[in-house]
Coordinates of C-alpha atoms in Angstrom, one line a residue:
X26 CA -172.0 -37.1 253.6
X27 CA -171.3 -40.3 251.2
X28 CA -173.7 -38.6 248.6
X29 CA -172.4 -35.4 248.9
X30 CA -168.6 -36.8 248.4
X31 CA -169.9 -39.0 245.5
X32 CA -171.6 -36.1 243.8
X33 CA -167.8 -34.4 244.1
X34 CA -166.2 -37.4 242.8
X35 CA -168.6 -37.2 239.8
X36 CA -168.0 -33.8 239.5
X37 CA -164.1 -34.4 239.2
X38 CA -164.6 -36.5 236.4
X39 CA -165.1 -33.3 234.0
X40 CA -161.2 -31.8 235.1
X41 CA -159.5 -35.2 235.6
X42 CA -160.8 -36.4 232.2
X43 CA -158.0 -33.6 230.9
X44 CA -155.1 -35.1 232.2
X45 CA -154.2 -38.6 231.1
X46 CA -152.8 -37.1 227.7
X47 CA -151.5 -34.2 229.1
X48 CA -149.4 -36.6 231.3
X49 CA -148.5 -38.9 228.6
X50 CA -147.1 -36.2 226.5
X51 CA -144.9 -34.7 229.5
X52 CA -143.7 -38.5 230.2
X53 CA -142.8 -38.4 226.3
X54 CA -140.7 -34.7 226.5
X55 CA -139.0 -35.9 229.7
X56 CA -137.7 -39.3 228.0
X57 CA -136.1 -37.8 225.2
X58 CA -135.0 -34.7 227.6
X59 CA -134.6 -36.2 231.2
X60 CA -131.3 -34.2 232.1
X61 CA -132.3 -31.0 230.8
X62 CA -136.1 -31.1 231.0
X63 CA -136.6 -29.8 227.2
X64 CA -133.4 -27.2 227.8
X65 CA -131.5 -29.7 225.3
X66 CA -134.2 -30.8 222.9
X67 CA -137.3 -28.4 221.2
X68 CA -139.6 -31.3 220.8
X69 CA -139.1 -32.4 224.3
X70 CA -139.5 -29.1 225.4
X71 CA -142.9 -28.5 223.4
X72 CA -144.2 -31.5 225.0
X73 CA -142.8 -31.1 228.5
X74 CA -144.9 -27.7 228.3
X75 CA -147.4 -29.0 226.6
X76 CA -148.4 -31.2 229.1
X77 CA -147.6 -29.2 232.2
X78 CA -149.7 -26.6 230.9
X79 CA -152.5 -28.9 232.5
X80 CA -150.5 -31.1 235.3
X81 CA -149.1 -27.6 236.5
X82 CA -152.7 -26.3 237.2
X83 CA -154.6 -29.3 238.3
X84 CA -155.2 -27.1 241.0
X85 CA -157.4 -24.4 238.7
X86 CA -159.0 -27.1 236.4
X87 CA -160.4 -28.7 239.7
X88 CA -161.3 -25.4 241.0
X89 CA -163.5 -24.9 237.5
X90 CA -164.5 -28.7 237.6
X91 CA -166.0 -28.7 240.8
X92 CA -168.0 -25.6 241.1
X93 CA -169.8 -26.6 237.3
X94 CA -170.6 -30.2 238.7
X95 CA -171.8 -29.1 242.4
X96 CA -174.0 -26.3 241.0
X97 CA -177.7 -26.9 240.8
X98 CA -177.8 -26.9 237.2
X99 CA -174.5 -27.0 236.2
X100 CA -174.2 -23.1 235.3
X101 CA -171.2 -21.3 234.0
X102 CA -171.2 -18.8 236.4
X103 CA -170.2 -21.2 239.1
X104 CA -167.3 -22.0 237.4
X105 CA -166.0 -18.6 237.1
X106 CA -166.7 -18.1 241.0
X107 CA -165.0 -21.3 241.5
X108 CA -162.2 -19.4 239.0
X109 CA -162.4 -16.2 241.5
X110 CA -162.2 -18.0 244.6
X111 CA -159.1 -20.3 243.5
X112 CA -156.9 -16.6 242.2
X113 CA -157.9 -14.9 245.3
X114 CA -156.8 -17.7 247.7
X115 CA -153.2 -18.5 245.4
X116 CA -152.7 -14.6 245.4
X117 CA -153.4 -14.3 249.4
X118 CA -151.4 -17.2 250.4
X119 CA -148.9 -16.9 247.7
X120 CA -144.9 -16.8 249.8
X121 CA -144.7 -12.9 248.6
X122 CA -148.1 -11.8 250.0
X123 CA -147.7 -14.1 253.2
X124 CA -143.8 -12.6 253.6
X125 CA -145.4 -9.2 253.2
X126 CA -148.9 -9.3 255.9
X127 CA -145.3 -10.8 258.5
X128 CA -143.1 -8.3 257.5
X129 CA -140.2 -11.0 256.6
X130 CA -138.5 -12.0 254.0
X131 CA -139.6 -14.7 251.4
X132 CA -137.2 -16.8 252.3
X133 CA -138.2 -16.9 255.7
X134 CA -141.4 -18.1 254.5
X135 CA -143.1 -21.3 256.0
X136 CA -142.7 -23.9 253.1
X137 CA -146.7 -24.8 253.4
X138 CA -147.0 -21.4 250.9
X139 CA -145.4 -22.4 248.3
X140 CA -147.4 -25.8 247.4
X141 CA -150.6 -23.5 248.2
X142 CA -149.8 -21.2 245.1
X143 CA -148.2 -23.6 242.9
X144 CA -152.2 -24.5 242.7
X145 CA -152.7 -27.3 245.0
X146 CA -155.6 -29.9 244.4
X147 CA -157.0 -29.6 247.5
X148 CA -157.7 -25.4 247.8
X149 CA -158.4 -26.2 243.9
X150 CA -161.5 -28.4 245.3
X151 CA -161.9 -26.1 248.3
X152 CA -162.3 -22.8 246.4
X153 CA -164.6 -25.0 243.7
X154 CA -166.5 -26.0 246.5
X155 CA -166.9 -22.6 247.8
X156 CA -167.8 -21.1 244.3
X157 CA -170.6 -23.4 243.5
X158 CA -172.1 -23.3 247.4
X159 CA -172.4 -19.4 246.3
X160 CA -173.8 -20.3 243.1
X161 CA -176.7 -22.0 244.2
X162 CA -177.3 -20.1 247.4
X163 CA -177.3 -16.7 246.1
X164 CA -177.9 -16.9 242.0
X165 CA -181.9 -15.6 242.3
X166 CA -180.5 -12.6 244.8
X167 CA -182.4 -9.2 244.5
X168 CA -181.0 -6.2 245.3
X169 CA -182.5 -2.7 245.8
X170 CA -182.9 -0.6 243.1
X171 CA -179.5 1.1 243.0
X172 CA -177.7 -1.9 243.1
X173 CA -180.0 -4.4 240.7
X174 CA -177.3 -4.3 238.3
X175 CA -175.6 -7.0 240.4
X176 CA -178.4 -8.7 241.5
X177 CA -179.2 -12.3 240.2
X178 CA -175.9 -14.2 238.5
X179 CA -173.9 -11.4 238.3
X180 CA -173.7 -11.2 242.3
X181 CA -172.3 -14.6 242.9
X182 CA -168.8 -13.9 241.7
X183 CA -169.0 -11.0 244.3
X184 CA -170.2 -12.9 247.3
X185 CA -168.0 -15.7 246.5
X186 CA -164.9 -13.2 246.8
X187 CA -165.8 -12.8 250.3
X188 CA -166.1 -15.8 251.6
X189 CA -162.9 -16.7 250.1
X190 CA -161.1 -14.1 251.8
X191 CA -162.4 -15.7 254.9
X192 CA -160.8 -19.2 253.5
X193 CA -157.8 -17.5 253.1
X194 CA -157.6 -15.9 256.6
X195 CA -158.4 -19.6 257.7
X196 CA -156.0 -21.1 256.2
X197 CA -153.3 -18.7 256.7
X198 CA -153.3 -19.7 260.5
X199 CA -154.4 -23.4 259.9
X200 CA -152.2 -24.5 256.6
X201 CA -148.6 -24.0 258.4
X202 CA -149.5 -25.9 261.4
X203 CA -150.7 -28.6 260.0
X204 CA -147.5 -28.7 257.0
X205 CA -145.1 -28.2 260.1
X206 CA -146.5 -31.4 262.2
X207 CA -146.4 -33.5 259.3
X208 CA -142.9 -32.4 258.6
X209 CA -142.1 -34.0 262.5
X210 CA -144.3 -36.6 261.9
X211 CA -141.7 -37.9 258.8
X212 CA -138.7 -36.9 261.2
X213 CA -139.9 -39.0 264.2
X214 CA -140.8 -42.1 261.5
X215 CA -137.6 -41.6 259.6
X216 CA -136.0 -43.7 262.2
X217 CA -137.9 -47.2 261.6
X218 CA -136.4 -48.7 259.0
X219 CA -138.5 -50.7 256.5
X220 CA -141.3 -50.4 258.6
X221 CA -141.0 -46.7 258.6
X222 CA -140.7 -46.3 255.0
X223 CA -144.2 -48.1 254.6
X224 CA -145.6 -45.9 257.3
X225 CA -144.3 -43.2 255.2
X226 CA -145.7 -44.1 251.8
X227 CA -148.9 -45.0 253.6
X228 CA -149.4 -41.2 254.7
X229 CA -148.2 -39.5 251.1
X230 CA -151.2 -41.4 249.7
X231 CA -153.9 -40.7 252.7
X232 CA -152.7 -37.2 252.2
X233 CA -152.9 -36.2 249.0
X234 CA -156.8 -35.4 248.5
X235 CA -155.3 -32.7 251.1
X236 CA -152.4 -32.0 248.8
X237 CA -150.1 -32.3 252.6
X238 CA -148.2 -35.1 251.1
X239 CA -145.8 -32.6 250.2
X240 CA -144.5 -32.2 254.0
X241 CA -143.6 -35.8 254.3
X242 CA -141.7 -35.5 250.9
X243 CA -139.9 -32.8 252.2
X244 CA -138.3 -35.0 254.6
X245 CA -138.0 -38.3 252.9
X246 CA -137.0 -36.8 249.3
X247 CA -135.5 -33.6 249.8
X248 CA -133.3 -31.6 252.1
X249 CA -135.3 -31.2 255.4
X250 CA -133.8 -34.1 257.5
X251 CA -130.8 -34.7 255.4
X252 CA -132.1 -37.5 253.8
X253 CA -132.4 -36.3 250.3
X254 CA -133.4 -39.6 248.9
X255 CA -133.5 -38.8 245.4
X256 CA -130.2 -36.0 245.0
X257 CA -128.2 -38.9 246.9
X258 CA -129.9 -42.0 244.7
X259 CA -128.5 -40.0 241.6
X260 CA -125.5 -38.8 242.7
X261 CA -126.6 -35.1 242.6
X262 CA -125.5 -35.2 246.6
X263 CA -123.3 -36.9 248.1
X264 CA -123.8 -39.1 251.1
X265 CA -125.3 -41.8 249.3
X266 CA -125.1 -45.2 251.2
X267 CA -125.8 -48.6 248.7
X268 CA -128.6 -50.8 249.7
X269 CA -130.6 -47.7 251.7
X270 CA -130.8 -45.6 249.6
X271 CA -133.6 -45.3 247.5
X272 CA -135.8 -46.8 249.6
X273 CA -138.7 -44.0 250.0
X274 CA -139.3 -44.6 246.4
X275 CA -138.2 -48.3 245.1
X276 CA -141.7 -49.3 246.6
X277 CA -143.6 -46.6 244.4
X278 CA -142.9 -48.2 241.2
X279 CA -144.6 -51.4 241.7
X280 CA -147.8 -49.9 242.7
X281 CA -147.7 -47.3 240.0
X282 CA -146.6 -49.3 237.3
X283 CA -148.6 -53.0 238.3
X284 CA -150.8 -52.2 241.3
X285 CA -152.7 -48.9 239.9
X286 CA -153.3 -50.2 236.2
X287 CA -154.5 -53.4 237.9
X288 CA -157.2 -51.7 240.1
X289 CA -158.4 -49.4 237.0
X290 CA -159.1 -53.1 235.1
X291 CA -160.7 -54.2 238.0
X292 CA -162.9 -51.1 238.3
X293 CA -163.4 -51.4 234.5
X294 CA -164.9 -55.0 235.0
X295 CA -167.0 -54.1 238.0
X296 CA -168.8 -51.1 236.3
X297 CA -172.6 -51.2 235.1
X298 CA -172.6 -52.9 231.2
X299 CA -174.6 -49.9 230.1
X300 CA -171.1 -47.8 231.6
X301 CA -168.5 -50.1 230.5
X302 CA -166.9 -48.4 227.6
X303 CA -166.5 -45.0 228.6
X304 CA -165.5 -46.6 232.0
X305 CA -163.2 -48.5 229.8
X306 CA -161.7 -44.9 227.9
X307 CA -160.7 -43.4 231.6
X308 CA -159.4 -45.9 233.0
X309 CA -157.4 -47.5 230.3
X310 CA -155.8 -43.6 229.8
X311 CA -155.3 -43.1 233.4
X312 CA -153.8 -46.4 233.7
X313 CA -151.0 -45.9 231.1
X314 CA -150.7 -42.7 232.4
X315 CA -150.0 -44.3 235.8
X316 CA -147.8 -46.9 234.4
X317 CA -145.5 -44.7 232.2
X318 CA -145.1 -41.6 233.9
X319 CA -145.8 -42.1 237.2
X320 CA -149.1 -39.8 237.1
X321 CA -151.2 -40.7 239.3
X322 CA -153.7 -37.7 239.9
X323 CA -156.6 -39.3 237.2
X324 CA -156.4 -42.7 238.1
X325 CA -156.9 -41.6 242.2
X326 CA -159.4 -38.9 241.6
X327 CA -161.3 -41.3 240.2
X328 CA -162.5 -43.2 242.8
X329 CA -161.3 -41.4 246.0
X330 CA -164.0 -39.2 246.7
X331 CA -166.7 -41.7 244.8
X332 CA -165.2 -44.7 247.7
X333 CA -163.1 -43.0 250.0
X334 CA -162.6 -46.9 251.6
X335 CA -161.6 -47.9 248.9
X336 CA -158.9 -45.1 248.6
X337 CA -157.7 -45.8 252.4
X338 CA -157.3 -49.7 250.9
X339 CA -155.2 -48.2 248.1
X340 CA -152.9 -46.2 250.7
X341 CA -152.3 -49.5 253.0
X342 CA -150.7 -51.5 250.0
X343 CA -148.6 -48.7 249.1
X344 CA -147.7 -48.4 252.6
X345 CA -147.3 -52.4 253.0
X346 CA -145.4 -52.5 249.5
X347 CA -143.3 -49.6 249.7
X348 CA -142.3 -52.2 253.3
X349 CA -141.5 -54.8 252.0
X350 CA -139.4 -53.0 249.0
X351 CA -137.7 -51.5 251.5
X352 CA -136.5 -54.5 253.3
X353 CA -135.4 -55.8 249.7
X354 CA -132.1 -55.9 248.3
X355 CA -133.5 -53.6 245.4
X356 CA -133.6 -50.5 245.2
X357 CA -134.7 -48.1 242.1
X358 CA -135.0 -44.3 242.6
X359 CA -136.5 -41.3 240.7
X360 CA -136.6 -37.8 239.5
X361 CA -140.0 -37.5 238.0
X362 CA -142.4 -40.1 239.2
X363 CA -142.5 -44.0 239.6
X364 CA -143.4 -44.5 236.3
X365 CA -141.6 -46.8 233.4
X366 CA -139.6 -43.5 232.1
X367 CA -137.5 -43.6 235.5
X368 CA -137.5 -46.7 236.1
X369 CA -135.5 -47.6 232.9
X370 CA -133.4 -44.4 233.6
X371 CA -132.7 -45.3 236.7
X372 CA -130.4 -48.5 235.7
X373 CA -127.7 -46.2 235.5
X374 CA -127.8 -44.6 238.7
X375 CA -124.9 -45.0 241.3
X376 CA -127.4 -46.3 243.8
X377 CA -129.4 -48.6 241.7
X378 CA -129.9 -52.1 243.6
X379 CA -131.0 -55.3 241.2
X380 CA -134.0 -52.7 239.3
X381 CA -134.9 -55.7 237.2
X382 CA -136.6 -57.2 240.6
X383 CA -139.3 -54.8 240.0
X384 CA -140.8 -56.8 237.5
X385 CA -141.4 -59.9 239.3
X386 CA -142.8 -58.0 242.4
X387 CA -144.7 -56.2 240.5
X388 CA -146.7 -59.3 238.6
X389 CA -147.0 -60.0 242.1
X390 CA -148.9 -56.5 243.2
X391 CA -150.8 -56.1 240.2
X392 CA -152.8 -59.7 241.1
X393 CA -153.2 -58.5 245.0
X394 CA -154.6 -55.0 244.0
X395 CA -156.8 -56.7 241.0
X396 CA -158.3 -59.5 243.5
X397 CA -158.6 -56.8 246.5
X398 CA -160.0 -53.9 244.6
X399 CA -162.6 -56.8 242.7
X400 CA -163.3 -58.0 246.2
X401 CA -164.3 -55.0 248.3
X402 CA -166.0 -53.6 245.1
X403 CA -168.5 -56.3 244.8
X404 CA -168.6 -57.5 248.4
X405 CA -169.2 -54.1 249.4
X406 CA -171.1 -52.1 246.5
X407 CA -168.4 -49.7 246.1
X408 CA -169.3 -46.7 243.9
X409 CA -166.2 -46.4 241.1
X410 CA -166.7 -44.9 238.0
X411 CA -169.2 -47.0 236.2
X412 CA -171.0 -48.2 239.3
X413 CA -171.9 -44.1 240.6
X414 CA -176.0 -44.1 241.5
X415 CA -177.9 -43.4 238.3
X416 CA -180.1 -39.9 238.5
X417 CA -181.5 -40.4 235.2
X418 CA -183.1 -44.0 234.9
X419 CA -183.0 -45.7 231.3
X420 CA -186.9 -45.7 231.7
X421 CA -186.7 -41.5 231.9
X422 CA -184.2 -41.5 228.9
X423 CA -186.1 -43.4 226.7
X424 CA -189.3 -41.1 227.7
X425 CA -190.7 -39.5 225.4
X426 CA -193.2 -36.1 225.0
X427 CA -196.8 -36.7 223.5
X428 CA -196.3 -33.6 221.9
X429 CA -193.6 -31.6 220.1
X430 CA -195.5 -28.3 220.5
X431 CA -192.6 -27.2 223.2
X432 CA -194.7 -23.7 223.9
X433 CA -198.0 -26.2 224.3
X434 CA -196.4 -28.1 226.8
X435 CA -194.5 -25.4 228.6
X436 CA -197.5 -23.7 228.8
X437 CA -199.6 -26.2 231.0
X438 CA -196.4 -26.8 232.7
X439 CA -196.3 -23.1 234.1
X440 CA -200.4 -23.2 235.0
X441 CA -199.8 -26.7 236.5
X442 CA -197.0 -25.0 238.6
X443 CA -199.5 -22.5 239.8
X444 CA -198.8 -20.0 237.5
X445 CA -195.7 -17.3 236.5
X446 CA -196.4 -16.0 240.4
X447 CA -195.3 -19.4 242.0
X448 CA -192.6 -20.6 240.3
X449 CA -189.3 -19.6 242.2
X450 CA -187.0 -21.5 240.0
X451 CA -186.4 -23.5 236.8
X452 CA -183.1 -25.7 235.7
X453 CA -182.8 -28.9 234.4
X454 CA -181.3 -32.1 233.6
X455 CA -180.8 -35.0 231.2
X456 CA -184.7 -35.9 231.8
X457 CA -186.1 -33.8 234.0
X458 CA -187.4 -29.9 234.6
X459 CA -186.7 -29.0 237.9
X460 CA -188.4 -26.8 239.8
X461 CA -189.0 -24.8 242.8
X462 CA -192.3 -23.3 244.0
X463 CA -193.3 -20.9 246.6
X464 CA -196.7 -22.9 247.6
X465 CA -197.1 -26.7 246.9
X466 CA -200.9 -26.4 247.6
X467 CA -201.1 -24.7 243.8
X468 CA -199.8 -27.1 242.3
X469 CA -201.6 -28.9 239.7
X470 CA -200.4 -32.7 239.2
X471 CA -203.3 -33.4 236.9
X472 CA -202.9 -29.9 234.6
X473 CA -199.0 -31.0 234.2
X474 CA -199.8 -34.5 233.4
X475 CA -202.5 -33.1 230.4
X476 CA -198.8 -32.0 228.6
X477 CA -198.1 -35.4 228.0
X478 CA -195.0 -35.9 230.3
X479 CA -193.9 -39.1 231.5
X480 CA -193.9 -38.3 234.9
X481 CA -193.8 -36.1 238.6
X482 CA -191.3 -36.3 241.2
X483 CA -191.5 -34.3 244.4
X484 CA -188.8 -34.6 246.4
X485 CA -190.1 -31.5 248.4
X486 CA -193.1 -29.5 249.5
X487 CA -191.4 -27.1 247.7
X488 CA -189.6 -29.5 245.2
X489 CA -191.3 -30.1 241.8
X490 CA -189.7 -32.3 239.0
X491 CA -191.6 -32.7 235.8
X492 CA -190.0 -35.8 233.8
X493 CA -190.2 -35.0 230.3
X494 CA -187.0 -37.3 228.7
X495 CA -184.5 -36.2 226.4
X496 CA -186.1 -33.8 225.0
X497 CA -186.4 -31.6 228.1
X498 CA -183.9 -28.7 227.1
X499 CA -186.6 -27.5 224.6
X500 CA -189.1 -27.5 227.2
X501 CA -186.6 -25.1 229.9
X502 CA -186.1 -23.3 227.3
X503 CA -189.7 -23.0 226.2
X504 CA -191.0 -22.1 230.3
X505 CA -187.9 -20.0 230.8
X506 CA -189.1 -17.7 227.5
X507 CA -193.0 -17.3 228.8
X508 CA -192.0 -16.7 232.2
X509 CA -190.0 -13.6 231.1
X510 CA -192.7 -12.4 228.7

C-alpha cells in the first residue's frame, strides 16, 4: 500500500507542478482587486482568471495527472479515460442532475454536490485512478470480429465509462453522509473554545486529500451554525464579537505563511544531491505560493501521498497552532486564503486583534516545522520529493548499447523473447524494455545478452525487463515495428 501511494504521489507531481504560478498570478489580480475580484480592475481580472483557469480545475488536471503516471507506460490514452471518468462523475453528481434522479429542487440539494462538481481533488484522483486501472487492465483487449474496431486502446475509454458510473452510483449514497456528519462533527466541536478551534483546523487539513474539508468550513466560516467567521470578521455580517472572532482562521496564517515554507526548505535539504535542484524549483514555487496567497494545494500534494505521516504531523501543528492562536489576543481574518495578500488587508478590518503578532509567532512556527519536518524525515526515511525510491539507477542511465544498429538489437531481443508468438506486451521506460511473455521457459537470456544490453531483470515468470540505458526508446520503437511486420 506505501508503494502504491508513493507511485500516486509521484504521479501528482506532473498536475501539481502547474499550479504554483497559476496561484501567484491569482494572489497578484486579487491584491490589486480584493473588493471586486477583477470587476473593478482589467489587469486584475486577466490575472484572477488567468490563474483560476488552473486552481478552478485542480480537480481535472489531477484526474489527467494521475491516470498518465499510474499507467504501465505512461500512455495518453489513460489520460483521456482519466478525462472521461472525471466529466461523467461531475455531470452525474452535479446539484442539477442529483435534484433531478430526487425529483427536488436544486436548492434543496445536499451541499456535498456542489464541492463534487466544482471539480474536487479527491474524485479528480479517484476518477484518475479509475481511468488508468482500465488502462492497463484492458489496453491489449480483443474483441470479435464485429466489434474489433474498439478493441485494443480504443476500448479503454469505453470500459472506463462504466465503471465510473458505478463510482457515481457509490458515491451518490456515500458522499452526503459522510459531508452531513462532518457538518455535526464542527457543530458539536464549535463549543470548545480554543481547544475546539485546533481540533477544527486539525480536521480541515486530515481532510483535504478527501476534499471533505469543506463541511467543517461550512460551519466554522460560513452560515451553517451561525458562526460566519469570515462575513462577521469583515463586517459583511453583523454579529461580530472583538477578541473571538476570527479565530478559525488567525491560526492559518502562521502555518501558511512560516510553517509551510519552512517544511518545503527542510524537504529541500533532506532530498538526494543528485535531486536537489529541481527539488529546489518545486518547492521554492510552492512555498511562495503558500506564503503569499495562501495556496496550499502544491506544497501538500507534494508529500502527502509520498509520507502520508508526515502529512498527519503537518495537520497536528496546524491543529496545535491554530490553539494556541485562538487563545491569543490576536486575531487576523480572511477572504481568500491565509496568505500575506490577506493578512496585510486584513489591518483594516473591524475585527482585526494586534495582526502584527503574526510575525513573531510565526518566526516561532517556521523553526518548529523546519526542526520537526528535518527530524522525522531523517530519523524515519521519509520519502519527499527528492528522497522517492529510484526505478532507474545512475548505473542503468549511464548504460550504454554495444550497438547502434536499433533493428540488430531488436531483432535478437524478439528471438531472445521467444519469438513474435510469445511476446504479450512491450512498453518502456527511462532505461528499460519491458516486457510480458506468455511462456518464461522460451526465453533466451543468453540470445538477449548477444545484443549488447547491459542487463535482465525478471521480476516475474512472466515479467521480462531488458536494460538497455538511455537509449531504449529507439529500441521499443525498433521491436514494436518488426513485431507488426
Amino acid at each position: 500500500m506505501m508503494k502504491y501511494l508513493q507511485r500516486l504521489g509521484k504521479s501528482l507531481m506532473l498536475p501539481v507542478a502547474t499550479l504554483p504560478v497559476a496561484s501567484i498570478l491569482m494572489g497578484i489580480g486579487y491584491w490589486i482587486d480584493h473588493e471586486g475580484w477583477g470587476a473593478n480592475n482589467v489587469i486584475a481580472a486577466f490575472l484572477i482568471k488567468s490563474g483560476g483557469a488552473l486552481i478552478d480545475n485542480m480537480g481535472i488536471l489531477f484526474a489527467i495527472g494521475v491516470a498518465v503516471g499510474m499507467a504501465v507506460d505512461n500512455d495518453g490514452t489513460a489520460a483521456l479515460a482519466g478525462l472521461v471518468s472525471m466529466l461523467m462523475v461531475k455531470s452525474l453528481l452535479a446539484p442539477g442532475t442529483v435534484a433531478m434522479f430526487l425529483k427536488i429542487t436544486v436548492e434543496e440539494v445536499n451541499p456535498a454536490f456542489v464541492k463534487i462538481s466544482d471539480g474536487n481533488q479527491f474524485i479528480g484522483i479517484l476518477c484518475g485512478l479509475i481511468g488508468a486501472a482500465c488502462y492497463n487492465r484492458f489496453r491489449n483487449t480483443k474483441l470479435p470480429t464485429a466489434l474489433a474496431f474498439f478493441s485494443g486502446k480504443r476500448s479503454v475509454a469505453i470500459v472506463t465509462a462504466g465503471f465510473s458510473i458505478v463510482a457515481a452510483v457509490i458515491l451518490f449514497f456515500a458522499w452526503p453522509v459522510i459531508y452531513s456528519g462532518l457538518v455535526w462533527v464542527g457543530e458539536v466541536i464549535m463549543g470548545f473554545g480554543a481547544v475546539g478551534a485546533g481540533v477544527y483546523a486539525f480536521l480541515n487539513r486530515l481532510l483535504i486529500p478527501l476534499g471533505l474539508h469543506h463541511a467543517l468550513n461550512s460551519v466554522f466560516w460560513f452560515g451553517v451554525a451561525e458562526i460566519n467567521d469570515i462575513g462577521k470578521f469583515w463586517g459583511t455580517i453583523p454579529g461580530g464579537i472583538y477578541g473571538t472572532t476570527g479565530m478559525y482562521m488567525t491560526g492559518f496564517f502562521p502555518v501558511m505563511m512560516f510553517g509551510l515554507p519552512a517544511a518545503s526548505l527542510a524537504m529541500y535539504h533532506c532530498a538526494k544531491p543528485s535531486r536537489k535542484k529541481e527539488t529546489g524549483s518545486l518547492m521554492g514555487s510552492s512555498a511562495l505560493s503558500s506564503f503569499f496567497t495562501g495556496i496550499t494545494e502544491p506544497l501538500e500534494f507534494s508529500f502527502m501521498f509520498l509520507s502520508p505521516a508526515l502529512y498527519v504531523i503537518h495537520a497536528a501543528l496546524t491543529g496545535i497552532v491554530t490553539g494556541i492562536c485562538a487563545a491569543l489576543p490576536v486575531r487576523s481574518g480572511f477572504n481568500f486564503s491565509a496568505g500575506l495578500v490577506d493578512w496585510i488587508l486584513s489591518f483594516m478590518a473591524p475585527m482585526a486583534q494586534n495582526p502584527l503578532f503574526i510575525i513573531p509567532i510565526g518566526l516561532v512556527v517556521a523553526v518548529v516545522y523546519y526542526v520537526i519536518f528535518r527530524f522525522a524525515i531523517t530519523k524515519f526515511n521519509l520519502k519527499t520529493p527528492g528522497r522517492e525510491d529510484e526505478e532507474t539507477s545512475d548505473e542503468e542511465k549511464a548504460a550504454t548499447l554495444a550497438s547502434n544498429d536499433y533493428a540488430a538489437v531488436a531483432a535478437l531481443i524478439i528471438e531472445g523473447l521467444g519469438g513474435v508468438a510469445n511476446i504479450a506486451s512491450v512498453d518502456n521506460c527511462i532505461t528499460r524494455l519491458r516486457t510480458e511473455v506468455k511462456n518464461y521457459a522460451d526465453v533466451n537470456e543468453k540470445k538477449i545478452r548477444s545484443a549488447g544490453v547491459a542487463g535482465i531483470i525478471r521480476p516475474s515468470k512472466t515479467s521480462v525487463q531488458v536494460v538497455v540505458g538511455t537509449q531504449v526508446q529507439f529500441v521499443a520503437d525498433e521491436v514494436k515495428r518488426q513485431m507488426k511486420e
